[in-house]
């Protein structure tokens, strides 16, 4: 190991600054959890503006968001979702709506999502559905979608341990329904959505548990973030988790929960991708595949920048090259 000389310390500092400035810039896995801003509708246009790495989005609904009507489905894929349960368990409105999108409007729907945090109470944003009820709704709406060639994901449970228990109960009930007293059959699904709010170590552990529970299935991280932490920790979490998921073939897609302004964020201001003034923060810019902006999350306007230097992707590359050259001596 080389001694911690002043030169080496400077080199390491340059490398860290470059890493923080650049972020993991490019990925085809990234999508948008779209929560429209009615009070500042101009914010909604940010997510489909170019350049952007975002290739898909969902909005907790079964129909596309009109703000993205001018963007093709091939460029920005809409993924319909059944958020909760209908009043009538035999209701197939979701199935009919998706069919209409495909057959009448010509929208190439290739994936569908089911039930937002069904193991969680409504007060915390969960859809709070009994596993047996969810199973019947699934059989009525999602099994037919697979016959149309649409890939479907399991319900997206919370990051709590109870989530896996709920899914096991759901699949057991689903199997009983499709078997109908005959030979045992199982409900079919193509990928496993996950939610996580917490540190990176917890995220990696959570993903490992699901990988063990559902071998040979890819996963979508449809909601995740480090909530209510300081800015440095939140940026570090984003960079580490994004690089981790980009490298893992097991992760098919992911969508950071944070596409809103910091002053209305329910995961803390530092986790938001837009500042209080509606500008992209570093995390927001990185997530779109752009260089960092230096905009502080609590900034109310464009003039304010986070303390420290604003480093572009080009400068980040120069810093990395300089660091590598100096370390070679």
Coordinates of C-alpha atoms in Angstrom, one line a residue:
X1 CA 0.0 0.0 0.0
X2 CA 1.3 3.5 -0.9
X3 CA 1.8 5.9 2.0
X4 CA -0.8 8.6 2.3
X5 CA 1.4 11.4 0.9
X6 CA -0.1 14.8 0.2
X7 CA 0.1 14.1 -3.6
X8 CA -1.7 10.8 -3.3
X9 CA -4.4 12.4 -1.1
X10 CA -4.9 15.1 -3.7
X11 CA -5.2 12.4 -6.4
X12 CA -7.8 10.5 -4.5
X13 CA -9.7 13.7 -3.8
X14 CA -9.7 14.4 -7.5
X15 CA -11.1 10.9 -8.3
X16 CA -13.8 11.3 -5.7
X17 CA -14.8 14.7 -7.0
X18 CA -15.0 13.3 -10.5
X19 CA -17.1 10.3 -9.3
X20 CA -19.5 12.6 -7.5
X21 CA -19.8 14.9 -10.4
X22 CA -20.3 12.4 -13.2
X23 CA -22.5 9.8 -11.5
X24 CA -23.5 6.6 -13.3
X25 CA -24.5 8.5 -16.5
X26 CA -26.0 6.0 -19.0
X27 CA -28.5 3.2 -18.6
X28 CA -31.3 1.8 -20.7
X29 CA -32.9 0.3 -17.5
X30 CA -34.1 3.6 -16.0
X31 CA -37.8 4.5 -15.9
X32 CA -40.0 7.1 -14.4
X33 CA -42.4 6.9 -11.5
X34 CA -44.6 9.7 -12.8
X35 CA -46.5 11.8 -10.3
X36 CA -47.9 14.8 -12.2
X37 CA -47.5 18.3 -10.8
X38 CA -50.8 20.2 -11.3
X39 CA -49.5 23.4 -9.7
X40 CA -46.4 23.6 -11.8
X41 CA -47.3 21.7 -15.0
X42 CA -44.1 22.7 -16.7
X43 CA -42.3 20.2 -14.4
X44 CA -44.1 17.4 -16.2
X45 CA -42.4 18.1 -19.5
X46 CA -38.9 17.7 -18.0
X47 CA -39.1 13.9 -17.9
X48 CA -39.6 13.4 -21.7
X49 CA -37.1 16.2 -22.7
X50 CA -33.9 15.3 -24.3
X51 CA -31.2 14.2 -23.6
X52 CA -32.6 11.5 -21.4
X53 CA -31.9 7.9 -20.5
X54 CA -35.5 7.2 -19.5
X55 CA -37.0 4.5 -21.7
X56 CA -40.3 3.7 -19.8
X57 CA -42.7 5.0 -17.3
X58 CA -45.7 4.1 -15.1
X59 CA -48.2 6.4 -13.4
X60 CA -50.1 4.1 -11.0
X61 CA -52.9 4.0 -13.6
X62 CA -54.1 1.9 -16.5
X63 CA -54.0 4.7 -19.1
X64 CA -51.1 6.8 -20.4
X65 CA -50.5 10.3 -19.2
X66 CA -51.6 12.9 -21.8
X67 CA -48.5 15.0 -21.3
X68 CA -46.5 12.3 -23.0
X69 CA -48.9 11.9 -26.0
X70 CA -46.3 13.4 -28.4
X71 CA -43.7 10.8 -27.5
X72 CA -43.9 7.4 -29.2
X73 CA -44.5 4.2 -27.2
X74 CA -41.2 2.8 -28.6
X75 CA -39.2 5.8 -27.3
X76 CA -40.9 6.1 -23.9
X77 CA -42.8 2.9 -23.1
X78 CA -46.0 3.3 -21.0
X79 CA -46.5 0.4 -18.5
X80 CA -50.1 0.2 -17.2
X81 CA -50.8 -0.6 -13.6
X82 CA -53.7 -1.8 -11.5
X83 CA -53.0 0.2 -8.3
X84 CA -55.7 -1.4 -6.0
X85 CA -58.7 -3.7 -6.1
X86 CA -62.0 -2.8 -7.8
X87 CA -65.2 -2.7 -5.8
X88 CA -66.4 -5.9 -7.5
X89 CA -63.9 -8.8 -7.3
X90 CA -65.1 -10.1 -10.7
X91 CA -64.4 -6.7 -12.4
X92 CA -62.3 -7.0 -15.5
X93 CA -62.1 -3.3 -16.4
X94 CA -58.3 -3.3 -16.2
X95 CA -58.1 -6.1 -18.7
X96 CA -60.6 -4.4 -21.1
X97 CA -58.8 -1.1 -20.9
X98 CA -55.4 -2.6 -21.7
X99 CA -57.0 -4.5 -24.6
X100 CA -58.5 -1.2 -25.9
X101 CA -55.1 0.5 -25.7
X102 CA -53.6 -2.3 -27.9
X103 CA -56.5 -3.0 -30.3
X104 CA -58.3 0.3 -30.6
X105 CA -55.5 2.9 -30.0
X106 CA -52.6 0.9 -31.4
X107 CA -50.5 1.3 -28.3
X108 CA -47.9 -1.5 -28.1
X109 CA -48.3 -2.5 -24.5
X110 CA -45.7 -5.2 -23.6
X111 CA -45.7 -5.1 -19.8
X112 CA -48.2 -4.6 -17.0
X113 CA -47.9 -4.0 -13.2
X114 CA -50.2 -5.1 -10.5
X115 CA -51.2 -3.7 -7.0
X116 CA -49.2 -1.1 -5.3
X117 CA -47.9 -2.3 -1.9
X118 CA -50.9 -4.6 -1.2
X119 CA -49.4 -5.6 2.1
X120 CA -49.3 -2.0 3.3
X121 CA -52.0 0.1 5.0
X122 CA -53.7 2.9 3.0
X123 CA -52.4 5.5 5.4
X124 CA -48.9 4.8 4.2
X125 CA -49.8 4.6 0.5
X126 CA -50.5 0.8 0.3
X127 CA -53.5 -0.7 -1.5
X128 CA -54.1 -3.0 1.5
X129 CA -55.6 -6.1 -0.3
X130 CA -56.2 -9.5 1.2
X131 CA -54.0 -12.0 -0.7
X132 CA -56.9 -14.3 -1.6
X133 CA -58.9 -11.4 -3.0
X134 CA -55.9 -10.1 -5.0
X135 CA -55.4 -13.6 -6.4
X136 CA -58.9 -13.7 -7.8
X137 CA -58.5 -10.3 -9.4
X138 CA -55.2 -11.4 -10.9
X139 CA -56.7 -14.5 -12.4
X140 CA -59.5 -12.4 -14.0
X141 CA -57.2 -9.6 -15.3
X142 CA -53.6 -10.6 -15.6
X143 CA -53.6 -14.3 -16.6
X144 CA -55.5 -13.3 -19.8
X145 CA -52.9 -10.6 -20.5
X146 CA -50.1 -13.1 -20.6
X147 CA -52.1 -15.0 -23.3
X148 CA -51.9 -11.9 -25.4
X149 CA -48.1 -11.9 -25.1
X150 CA -48.0 -9.1 -22.4
X151 CA -45.4 -9.7 -19.7
X152 CA -46.7 -9.2 -16.2
X153 CA -45.1 -8.5 -12.9
X154 CA -46.1 -9.8 -9.5
X155 CA -47.7 -7.3 -7.0
X156 CA -45.1 -4.8 -5.7
X157 CA -45.0 -5.3 -2.0
X158 CA -43.4 -3.0 0.6
X159 CA -39.8 -3.5 1.7
X160 CA -41.0 -5.0 5.0
X161 CA -40.5 -8.7 5.8
X162 CA -44.3 -9.1 5.6
X163 CA -44.1 -8.5 1.9
X164 CA -42.7 -11.9 1.1
X165 CA -45.2 -13.6 3.3
X166 CA -48.0 -11.7 1.5
X167 CA -46.7 -12.8 -1.9
X168 CA -46.4 -16.5 -0.8
X169 CA -50.0 -16.4 0.4
X170 CA -51.1 -14.7 -2.8
X171 CA -49.4 -17.3 -5.0
X172 CA -50.9 -20.1 -2.9
X173 CA -54.4 -18.7 -3.3
X174 CA -53.8 -18.1 -7.0
X175 CA -52.7 -21.7 -7.5
X176 CA -55.9 -22.9 -5.7
X177 CA -58.1 -20.8 -8.0
X178 CA -56.5 -21.9 -11.3
X179 CA -56.3 -25.6 -10.2
X180 CA -60.0 -25.5 -9.4
X181 CA -59.9 -28.8 -7.5
X182 CA -57.9 -30.6 -10.3
X183 CA -54.2 -31.2 -10.8
X184 CA -52.1 -28.5 -9.2
X185 CA -51.4 -25.5 -11.5
X186 CA -49.6 -22.3 -10.7
X187 CA -50.3 -18.7 -11.7
X188 CA -47.7 -17.4 -14.1
X189 CA -45.7 -14.2 -14.0
X190 CA -42.6 -12.8 -15.8
X191 CA -40.8 -10.5 -13.4
X192 CA -40.8 -9.5 -9.7
X193 CA -41.3 -5.8 -8.8
X194 CA -39.7 -4.6 -5.5
X195 CA -39.9 -1.4 -3.4
X196 CA -37.2 -0.2 -1.0
X197 CA -36.6 2.8 1.2
X198 CA -33.4 2.7 3.2
X199 CA -29.7 2.4 2.9
X200 CA -27.8 0.5 0.1
X201 CA -26.9 -2.5 2.4
X202 CA -30.5 -3.0 3.1
X203 CA -31.4 -2.7 -0.5
X204 CA -28.8 -5.3 -1.6
X205 CA -30.0 -7.7 1.2
X206 CA -33.7 -7.2 0.2
X207 CA -32.9 -7.9 -3.4
X208 CA -31.0 -11.1 -2.3
X209 CA -34.0 -12.3 -0.4
X210 CA -36.2 -11.9 -3.4
X211 CA -33.7 -13.5 -5.8
X212 CA -33.6 -16.5 -3.5
X213 CA -37.4 -16.7 -3.2
X214 CA -38.0 -16.3 -7.0
X215 CA -35.0 -17.9 -8.8
X216 CA -34.7 -17.5 -12.5
X217 CA -37.0 -14.4 -12.5
X218 CA -35.8 -10.9 -13.2
X219 CA -36.7 -8.0 -11.0
X220 CA -37.9 -4.4 -11.4
X221 CA -37.2 -1.9 -8.7
X222 CA -40.3 0.1 -9.3
X223 CA -39.9 2.4 -6.2
X224 CA -36.7 3.0 -4.3
X225 CA -34.7 5.7 -2.6
X226 CA -32.8 6.7 0.5
X227 CA -35.4 8.7 2.4
X228 CA -34.9 11.6 4.9
X229 CA -31.1 11.7 4.9
X230 CA -28.4 14.3 4.4
X231 CA -27.5 15.3 0.8
X232 CA -24.1 13.6 0.7
X233 CA -25.5 10.3 1.9
X234 CA -28.4 10.5 -0.5
X235 CA -26.2 11.2 -3.5
X236 CA -23.8 8.4 -2.5
X237 CA -26.8 6.0 -2.2
X238 CA -28.0 7.0 -5.7
X239 CA -24.6 6.5 -7.3
X240 CA -23.9 3.2 -5.6
X241 CA -27.3 1.7 -6.1
X242 CA -27.6 2.8 -9.8
X243 CA -24.2 1.4 -10.6
X244 CA -25.1 -1.8 -8.8
X245 CA -28.4 -2.3 -10.6
X246 CA -26.9 -1.4 -14.0
X247 CA -24.3 -4.1 -13.5
X248 CA -26.7 -6.8 -12.4
X249 CA -28.3 -8.8 -15.2
X250 CA -30.9 -9.9 -12.6
X251 CA -32.2 -6.3 -12.6
X252 CA -34.3 -5.7 -15.7
X253 CA -35.5 -2.2 -14.9
X254 CA -35.6 0.3 -12.1
X255 CA -37.3 3.6 -11.3
X256 CA -36.1 6.0 -8.6
X257 CA -39.0 7.5 -6.6
X258 CA -38.2 11.2 -6.6
X259 CA -39.7 12.9 -9.8
X260 CA -41.0 15.9 -7.9
X261 CA -39.9 19.1 -6.2
X262 CA -38.0 18.9 -2.9
X263 CA -40.6 21.1 -1.0
X264 CA -43.4 18.5 -1.6
X265 CA -41.2 15.4 -1.2
X266 CA -42.5 12.7 1.1
X267 CA -39.1 11.1 1.1
X268 CA -37.2 14.1 2.2
X269 CA -35.9 17.1 0.2
X270 CA -32.6 15.6 -0.6
X271 CA -34.1 12.6 -2.3
X272 CA -36.1 14.7 -4.8
X273 CA -34.9 15.0 -8.4
X274 CA -36.2 18.6 -8.6
X275 CA -35.3 21.6 -6.5
X276 CA -37.9 23.7 -4.7
X277 CA -37.6 26.0 -7.7
X278 CA -38.2 23.2 -10.2
X279 CA -34.7 22.7 -11.5
X280 CA -33.0 19.3 -11.9
X281 CA -30.8 18.5 -8.9
X282 CA -27.6 16.6 -9.3
X283 CA -29.5 13.3 -8.7
X284 CA -32.2 14.4 -11.2
X285 CA -29.7 15.2 -13.9
X286 CA -27.6 12.0 -13.3
X287 CA -30.8 10.0 -13.4
X288 CA -31.5 11.4 -16.9
X289 CA -28.0 10.6 -18.0
X290 CA -26.8 14.2 -17.9
X291 CA -23.9 15.9 -16.0
X292 CA -24.6 17.2 -12.5
X293 CA -26.2 20.6 -12.2
X294 CA -24.9 21.7 -8.8
X295 CA -28.4 22.8 -7.9
X296 CA -29.1 22.3 -4.3
X297 CA -32.5 20.6 -3.5
X298 CA -33.7 23.4 -1.4
X299 CA -32.8 26.1 -3.9
X300 CA -35.8 28.2 -5.0
X301 CA -34.2 29.5 -8.2
X302 CA -31.6 29.1 -10.8
X303 CA -29.0 31.4 -9.3
X304 CA -28.2 29.3 -6.2
X305 CA -25.7 26.5 -6.6
X306 CA -24.5 24.0 -4.1
X307 CA -21.3 24.9 -2.3
X308 CA -18.2 23.6 -4.0
X309 CA -17.3 23.5 -7.7
X310 CA -19.7 22.6 -10.4
X311 CA -18.1 19.7 -12.4
X312 CA -19.2 18.7 -15.9
X313 CA -18.9 15.3 -17.4
X314 CA -16.0 16.4 -19.5
X315 CA -14.2 17.9 -16.5
X316 CA -14.9 14.7 -14.6
X317 CA -13.2 12.7 -17.3
X318 CA -10.2 14.9 -17.2
X319 CA -10.0 14.5 -13.4
X320 CA -10.2 10.8 -13.7
X321 CA -7.4 10.8 -16.3
X322 CA -5.3 13.1 -14.2
X323 CA -5.8 10.9 -11.2
X324 CA -4.9 7.7 -13.1
X325 CA -1.7 9.3 -14.5
X326 CA -0.5 10.5 -11.1
X327 CA -1.2 7.2 -9.4
X328 CA 0.9 5.4 -12.0
X329 CA 4.1 7.1 -10.7

